[in-house]
Amino acid sequence: MSINAINVRNQFRGKVREVIEGPVVSEVDVETAGGLIVTSVITTRSVKELGIVPGKDVIALVKSTEVSIATL
């Protein structure tokens, strides 16, 4: 399966750096070429079905209706 088009504008290509697998959900850390770490929490079932393992090339797609900013 390949994606021909997608409406998600925030896309980060990278490699899976780490997968912390839980019984129901798992954390997937994706490292971009620039060193940015994007973490996704997805079902463990999806991790297995997508074959997500460290070193795999992936695209992290971020779609959000709100981004909050706090001052330090």
Short mmCIF file of N, CA, C and O in Angstrom, two decimals:
data_model
loop_
_atom_site.label_atom_id
_atom_site.label_comp_id
_atom_site.label_asym_id
_atom_site.label_seq_id
_atom_site.Cartn_x
_atom_site.Cartn_y
_atom_site.Cartn_z
N MET A 1 0.85 -1.18 0.00
CA MET A 1 0.00 0.00 0.00
C MET A 1 0.89 1.23 0.00
O MET A 1 1.88 1.31 0.71
N SER A 2 0.51 2.21 -0.80
CA SER A 2 1.24 3.47 -0.82
C SER A 2 0.25 4.62 -0.68
O SER A 2 -0.90 4.49 -1.07
N ILE A 3 0.73 5.72 -0.16
CA ILE A 3 -0.11 6.90 0.02
C ILE A 3 0.07 7.80 -1.19
O ILE A 3 1.19 8.20 -1.51
N ASN A 4 -1.02 8.11 -1.88
CA ASN A 4 -0.97 8.99 -3.03
C ASN A 4 -1.11 10.45 -2.63
O ASN A 4 -0.52 11.33 -3.24
N ALA A 5 -1.91 10.71 -1.60
CA ALA A 5 -2.11 12.07 -1.12
C ALA A 5 -2.62 12.00 0.31
O ALA A 5 -3.25 11.03 0.71
N ILE A 6 -2.31 13.06 1.08
CA ILE A 6 -2.76 13.11 2.47
C ILE A 6 -2.91 14.57 2.87
O ILE A 6 -2.18 15.43 2.36
N ASN A 7 -3.87 14.87 3.74
CA ASN A 7 -4.11 16.26 4.10
C ASN A 7 -3.33 16.70 5.34
O ASN A 7 -3.44 17.83 5.76
N VAL A 8 -2.54 15.82 5.92
CA VAL A 8 -1.74 16.18 7.10
C VAL A 8 -0.52 16.96 6.65
O VAL A 8 0.28 16.48 5.85
N ARG A 9 -0.36 18.18 7.14
CA ARG A 9 0.73 19.05 6.70
C ARG A 9 2.01 18.88 7.52
O ARG A 9 3.09 19.12 7.02
N ASN A 10 1.88 18.48 8.76
CA ASN A 10 3.06 18.33 9.63
C ASN A 10 3.56 16.90 9.54
O ASN A 10 3.02 16.00 10.16
N GLN A 11 4.60 16.71 8.72
CA GLN A 11 5.14 15.38 8.49
C GLN A 11 6.63 15.39 8.80
O GLN A 11 7.35 16.30 8.38
N PHE A 12 7.06 14.39 9.54
CA PHE A 12 8.47 14.30 9.93
C PHE A 12 9.01 12.93 9.51
O PHE A 12 8.61 11.91 10.08
N ARG A 13 9.88 12.91 8.52
CA ARG A 13 10.52 11.66 8.12
C ARG A 13 11.61 11.34 9.12
O ARG A 13 12.31 12.23 9.58
N GLY A 14 11.75 10.07 9.43
CA GLY A 14 12.80 9.68 10.36
C GLY A 14 12.91 8.18 10.49
O GLY A 14 12.31 7.43 9.73
N LYS A 15 13.68 7.78 11.47
CA LYS A 15 13.87 6.36 11.78
C LYS A 15 13.36 6.10 13.19
O LYS A 15 13.51 6.94 14.07
N VAL A 16 12.77 4.94 13.35
CA VAL A 16 12.33 4.54 14.68
C VAL A 16 13.57 4.36 15.54
O VAL A 16 14.49 3.62 15.20
N ARG A 17 13.62 5.08 16.63
CA ARG A 17 14.76 5.01 17.55
C ARG A 17 14.52 3.99 18.66
O ARG A 17 15.40 3.24 19.04
N GLU A 18 13.27 3.97 19.18
CA GLU A 18 12.95 3.07 20.29
C GLU A 18 11.46 2.77 20.30
O GLU A 18 10.65 3.62 19.94
N VAL A 19 11.13 1.56 20.70
CA VAL A 19 9.74 1.17 20.90
C VAL A 19 9.62 0.63 22.33
O VAL A 19 10.34 -0.28 22.71
N ILE A 20 8.76 1.26 23.11
CA ILE A 20 8.49 0.78 24.47
C ILE A 20 7.10 0.16 24.42
O ILE A 20 6.09 0.86 24.37
N GLU A 21 7.08 -1.17 24.38
CA GLU A 21 5.85 -1.90 24.17
C GLU A 21 5.12 -2.15 25.48
O GLU A 21 5.71 -2.60 26.46
N GLY A 22 3.84 -1.85 25.47
CA GLY A 22 2.98 -2.14 26.60
C GLY A 22 1.94 -3.16 26.20
O GLY A 22 1.84 -3.52 25.03
N PRO A 23 1.12 -3.63 27.14
CA PRO A 23 0.12 -4.64 26.81
C PRO A 23 -0.96 -4.12 25.84
O PRO A 23 -1.46 -4.88 25.03
N VAL A 24 -1.28 -2.84 25.92
CA VAL A 24 -2.34 -2.28 25.07
C VAL A 24 -1.80 -1.18 24.16
O VAL A 24 -2.11 -1.16 22.97
N VAL A 25 -1.02 -0.25 24.71
CA VAL A 25 -0.43 0.83 23.91
C VAL A 25 1.08 0.80 24.03
O VAL A 25 1.63 0.29 25.00
N SER A 26 1.73 1.36 23.02
CA SER A 26 3.19 1.42 22.99
C SER A 26 3.63 2.82 22.65
O SER A 26 2.91 3.56 21.97
N GLU A 27 4.84 3.19 23.12
CA GLU A 27 5.46 4.47 22.75
C GLU A 27 6.46 4.20 21.64
O GLU A 27 7.26 3.27 21.74
N VAL A 28 6.41 5.03 20.60
CA VAL A 28 7.33 4.90 19.48
C VAL A 28 8.07 6.23 19.35
O VAL A 28 7.46 7.27 19.12
N ASP A 29 9.40 6.19 19.52
CA ASP A 29 10.23 7.38 19.33
C ASP A 29 10.80 7.37 17.92
O ASP A 29 11.42 6.38 17.51
N VAL A 30 10.58 8.47 17.21
CA VAL A 30 11.09 8.63 15.84
C VAL A 30 12.09 9.76 15.86
O VAL A 30 11.80 10.86 16.35
N GLU A 31 13.29 9.50 15.33
CA GLU A 31 14.33 10.53 15.27
C GLU A 31 14.44 11.03 13.83
O GLU A 31 14.65 10.26 12.91
N THR A 32 14.30 12.36 13.66
CA THR A 32 14.41 12.96 12.34
C THR A 32 15.88 13.17 11.99
O THR A 32 16.76 13.05 12.85
N ALA A 33 16.14 13.51 10.74
CA ALA A 33 17.51 13.76 10.28
C ALA A 33 18.15 14.89 11.07
O ALA A 33 19.36 14.90 11.30
N GLY A 34 17.35 15.85 11.53
CA GLY A 34 17.86 16.98 12.31
C GLY A 34 18.03 16.68 13.79
O GLY A 34 18.40 17.55 14.57
N GLY A 35 17.72 15.45 14.21
CA GLY A 35 17.90 15.07 15.61
C GLY A 35 16.67 15.28 16.48
O GLY A 35 16.69 15.02 17.67
N LEU A 36 15.57 15.76 15.91
CA LEU A 36 14.32 15.94 16.65
C LEU A 36 13.73 14.58 16.97
O LEU A 36 13.70 13.70 16.12
N ILE A 37 13.26 14.41 18.20
CA ILE A 37 12.58 13.17 18.59
C ILE A 37 11.09 13.45 18.66
O ILE A 37 10.64 14.35 19.37
N VAL A 38 10.32 12.69 17.90
CA VAL A 38 8.87 12.77 17.91
C VAL A 38 8.37 11.47 18.52
O VAL A 38 8.75 10.38 18.06
N THR A 39 7.56 11.56 19.57
CA THR A 39 7.05 10.36 20.24
C THR A 39 5.57 10.21 19.96
O THR A 39 4.80 11.16 20.08
N SER A 40 5.20 9.00 19.58
CA SER A 40 3.80 8.68 19.32
C SER A 40 3.37 7.56 20.25
O SER A 40 4.15 6.65 20.54
N VAL A 41 2.14 7.64 20.73
CA VAL A 41 1.56 6.56 21.51
C VAL A 41 0.48 5.93 20.64
O VAL A 41 -0.51 6.59 20.30
N ILE A 42 0.72 4.69 20.25
CA ILE A 42 -0.23 3.97 19.39
C ILE A 42 -0.49 2.59 19.98
O ILE A 42 0.23 2.15 20.88
N THR A 43 -1.50 1.93 19.48
CA THR A 43 -1.80 0.61 20.02
C THR A 43 -0.65 -0.36 19.71
O THR A 43 0.02 -0.25 18.68
N THR A 44 -0.45 -1.28 20.62
CA THR A 44 0.58 -2.30 20.42
C THR A 44 0.21 -3.17 19.22
O THR A 44 1.08 -3.61 18.47
N ARG A 45 -1.06 -3.35 18.99
CA ARG A 45 -1.51 -4.09 17.81
C ARG A 45 -1.03 -3.41 16.53
O ARG A 45 -0.55 -4.07 15.61
N SER A 46 -1.14 -2.08 16.47
CA SER A 46 -0.68 -1.34 15.29
C SER A 46 0.83 -1.45 15.13
O SER A 46 1.33 -1.55 14.00
N VAL A 47 1.57 -1.41 16.24
CA VAL A 47 3.03 -1.57 16.18
C VAL A 47 3.37 -2.88 15.49
O VAL A 47 4.21 -2.94 14.58
N LYS A 48 2.69 -3.94 15.88
CA LYS A 48 2.95 -5.26 15.31
C LYS A 48 2.51 -5.34 13.85
O LYS A 48 3.24 -5.83 12.99
N GLU A 49 1.31 -4.84 13.54
CA GLU A 49 0.79 -4.90 12.17
C GLU A 49 1.63 -4.08 11.19
O GLU A 49 1.77 -4.46 10.03
N LEU A 50 2.17 -2.95 11.66
CA LEU A 50 2.98 -2.09 10.79
C LEU A 50 4.45 -2.50 10.76
O LEU A 50 5.24 -1.94 10.00
N GLY A 51 4.81 -3.46 11.60
CA GLY A 51 6.21 -3.92 11.63
C GLY A 51 7.16 -2.85 12.13
O GLY A 51 8.29 -2.73 11.66
N ILE A 52 6.71 -2.06 13.10
CA ILE A 52 7.52 -0.97 13.63
C ILE A 52 8.58 -1.53 14.57
O ILE A 52 8.26 -2.10 15.61
N VAL A 53 9.84 -1.36 14.18
CA VAL A 53 10.98 -1.81 14.97
C VAL A 53 12.06 -0.74 14.88
O VAL A 53 12.08 0.06 13.92
N PRO A 54 12.98 -0.68 15.84
CA PRO A 54 14.06 0.29 15.76
C PRO A 54 14.82 0.17 14.43
O PRO A 54 15.07 -0.94 13.94
N GLY A 55 15.12 1.34 13.84
CA GLY A 55 15.83 1.40 12.57
C GLY A 55 14.93 1.49 11.36
O GLY A 55 15.40 1.82 10.26
N LYS A 56 13.64 1.24 11.51
CA LYS A 56 12.70 1.29 10.38
C LYS A 56 12.46 2.75 9.98
O LYS A 56 12.26 3.61 10.82
N ASP A 57 12.50 3.02 8.66
CA ASP A 57 12.16 4.35 8.14
C ASP A 57 10.65 4.54 8.21
O ASP A 57 9.89 3.67 7.77
N VAL A 58 10.23 5.67 8.77
CA VAL A 58 8.81 5.98 8.92
C VAL A 58 8.57 7.46 8.68
O VAL A 58 9.52 8.24 8.59
N ILE A 59 7.31 7.83 8.63
CA ILE A 59 6.91 9.24 8.61
C ILE A 59 5.97 9.45 9.79
O ILE A 59 4.96 8.74 9.90
N ALA A 60 6.31 10.38 10.67
CA ALA A 60 5.42 10.75 11.77
C ALA A 60 4.49 11.84 11.25
O ALA A 60 4.96 12.88 10.78
N LEU A 61 3.20 11.58 11.28
CA LEU A 61 2.20 12.53 10.80
C LEU A 61 1.52 13.16 12.02
O LEU A 61 0.99 12.44 12.86
N VAL A 62 1.55 14.49 12.11
CA VAL A 62 0.99 15.18 13.27
C VAL A 62 -0.18 16.04 12.81
O VAL A 62 0.00 16.95 12.00
N LYS A 63 -1.36 15.72 13.31
CA LYS A 63 -2.54 16.52 12.99
C LYS A 63 -3.17 16.94 14.30
O LYS A 63 -3.54 16.11 15.12
N SER A 64 -3.25 18.22 14.51
CA SER A 64 -3.78 18.73 15.77
C SER A 64 -4.61 19.97 15.50
O SER A 64 -4.27 20.78 14.65
N THR A 65 -5.67 20.11 16.24
CA THR A 65 -6.49 21.31 16.10
C THR A 65 -6.01 22.43 17.00
O THR A 65 -6.44 23.56 16.88
N GLU A 66 -5.10 22.09 17.93
CA GLU A 66 -4.63 23.10 18.86
C GLU A 66 -3.19 22.80 19.28
O GLU A 66 -2.85 21.67 19.56
N VAL A 67 -2.38 23.82 19.30
CA VAL A 67 -1.03 23.72 19.85
C VAL A 67 -0.91 24.78 20.92
O VAL A 67 -1.11 25.96 20.65
N SER A 68 -0.63 24.38 22.15
CA SER A 68 -0.52 25.32 23.26
C SER A 68 0.94 25.68 23.50
O SER A 68 1.83 24.86 23.30
N ILE A 69 1.16 26.90 23.96
CA ILE A 69 2.51 27.37 24.28
C ILE A 69 2.49 27.97 25.68
O ILE A 69 1.58 28.73 26.02
N ALA A 70 3.46 27.58 26.50
CA ALA A 70 3.59 28.14 27.84
C ALA A 70 4.89 28.91 27.93
O ALA A 70 5.88 28.54 27.29
N THR A 71 4.90 29.98 28.68
CA THR A 71 6.14 30.75 28.85
C THR A 71 6.93 30.18 30.02
O THR A 71 6.37 29.58 30.94
N LEU A 72 8.22 30.38 29.99
CA LEU A 72 9.11 29.90 31.05
C LEU A 72 9.48 31.02 31.97
O LEU A 72 9.58 32.15 31.61
#
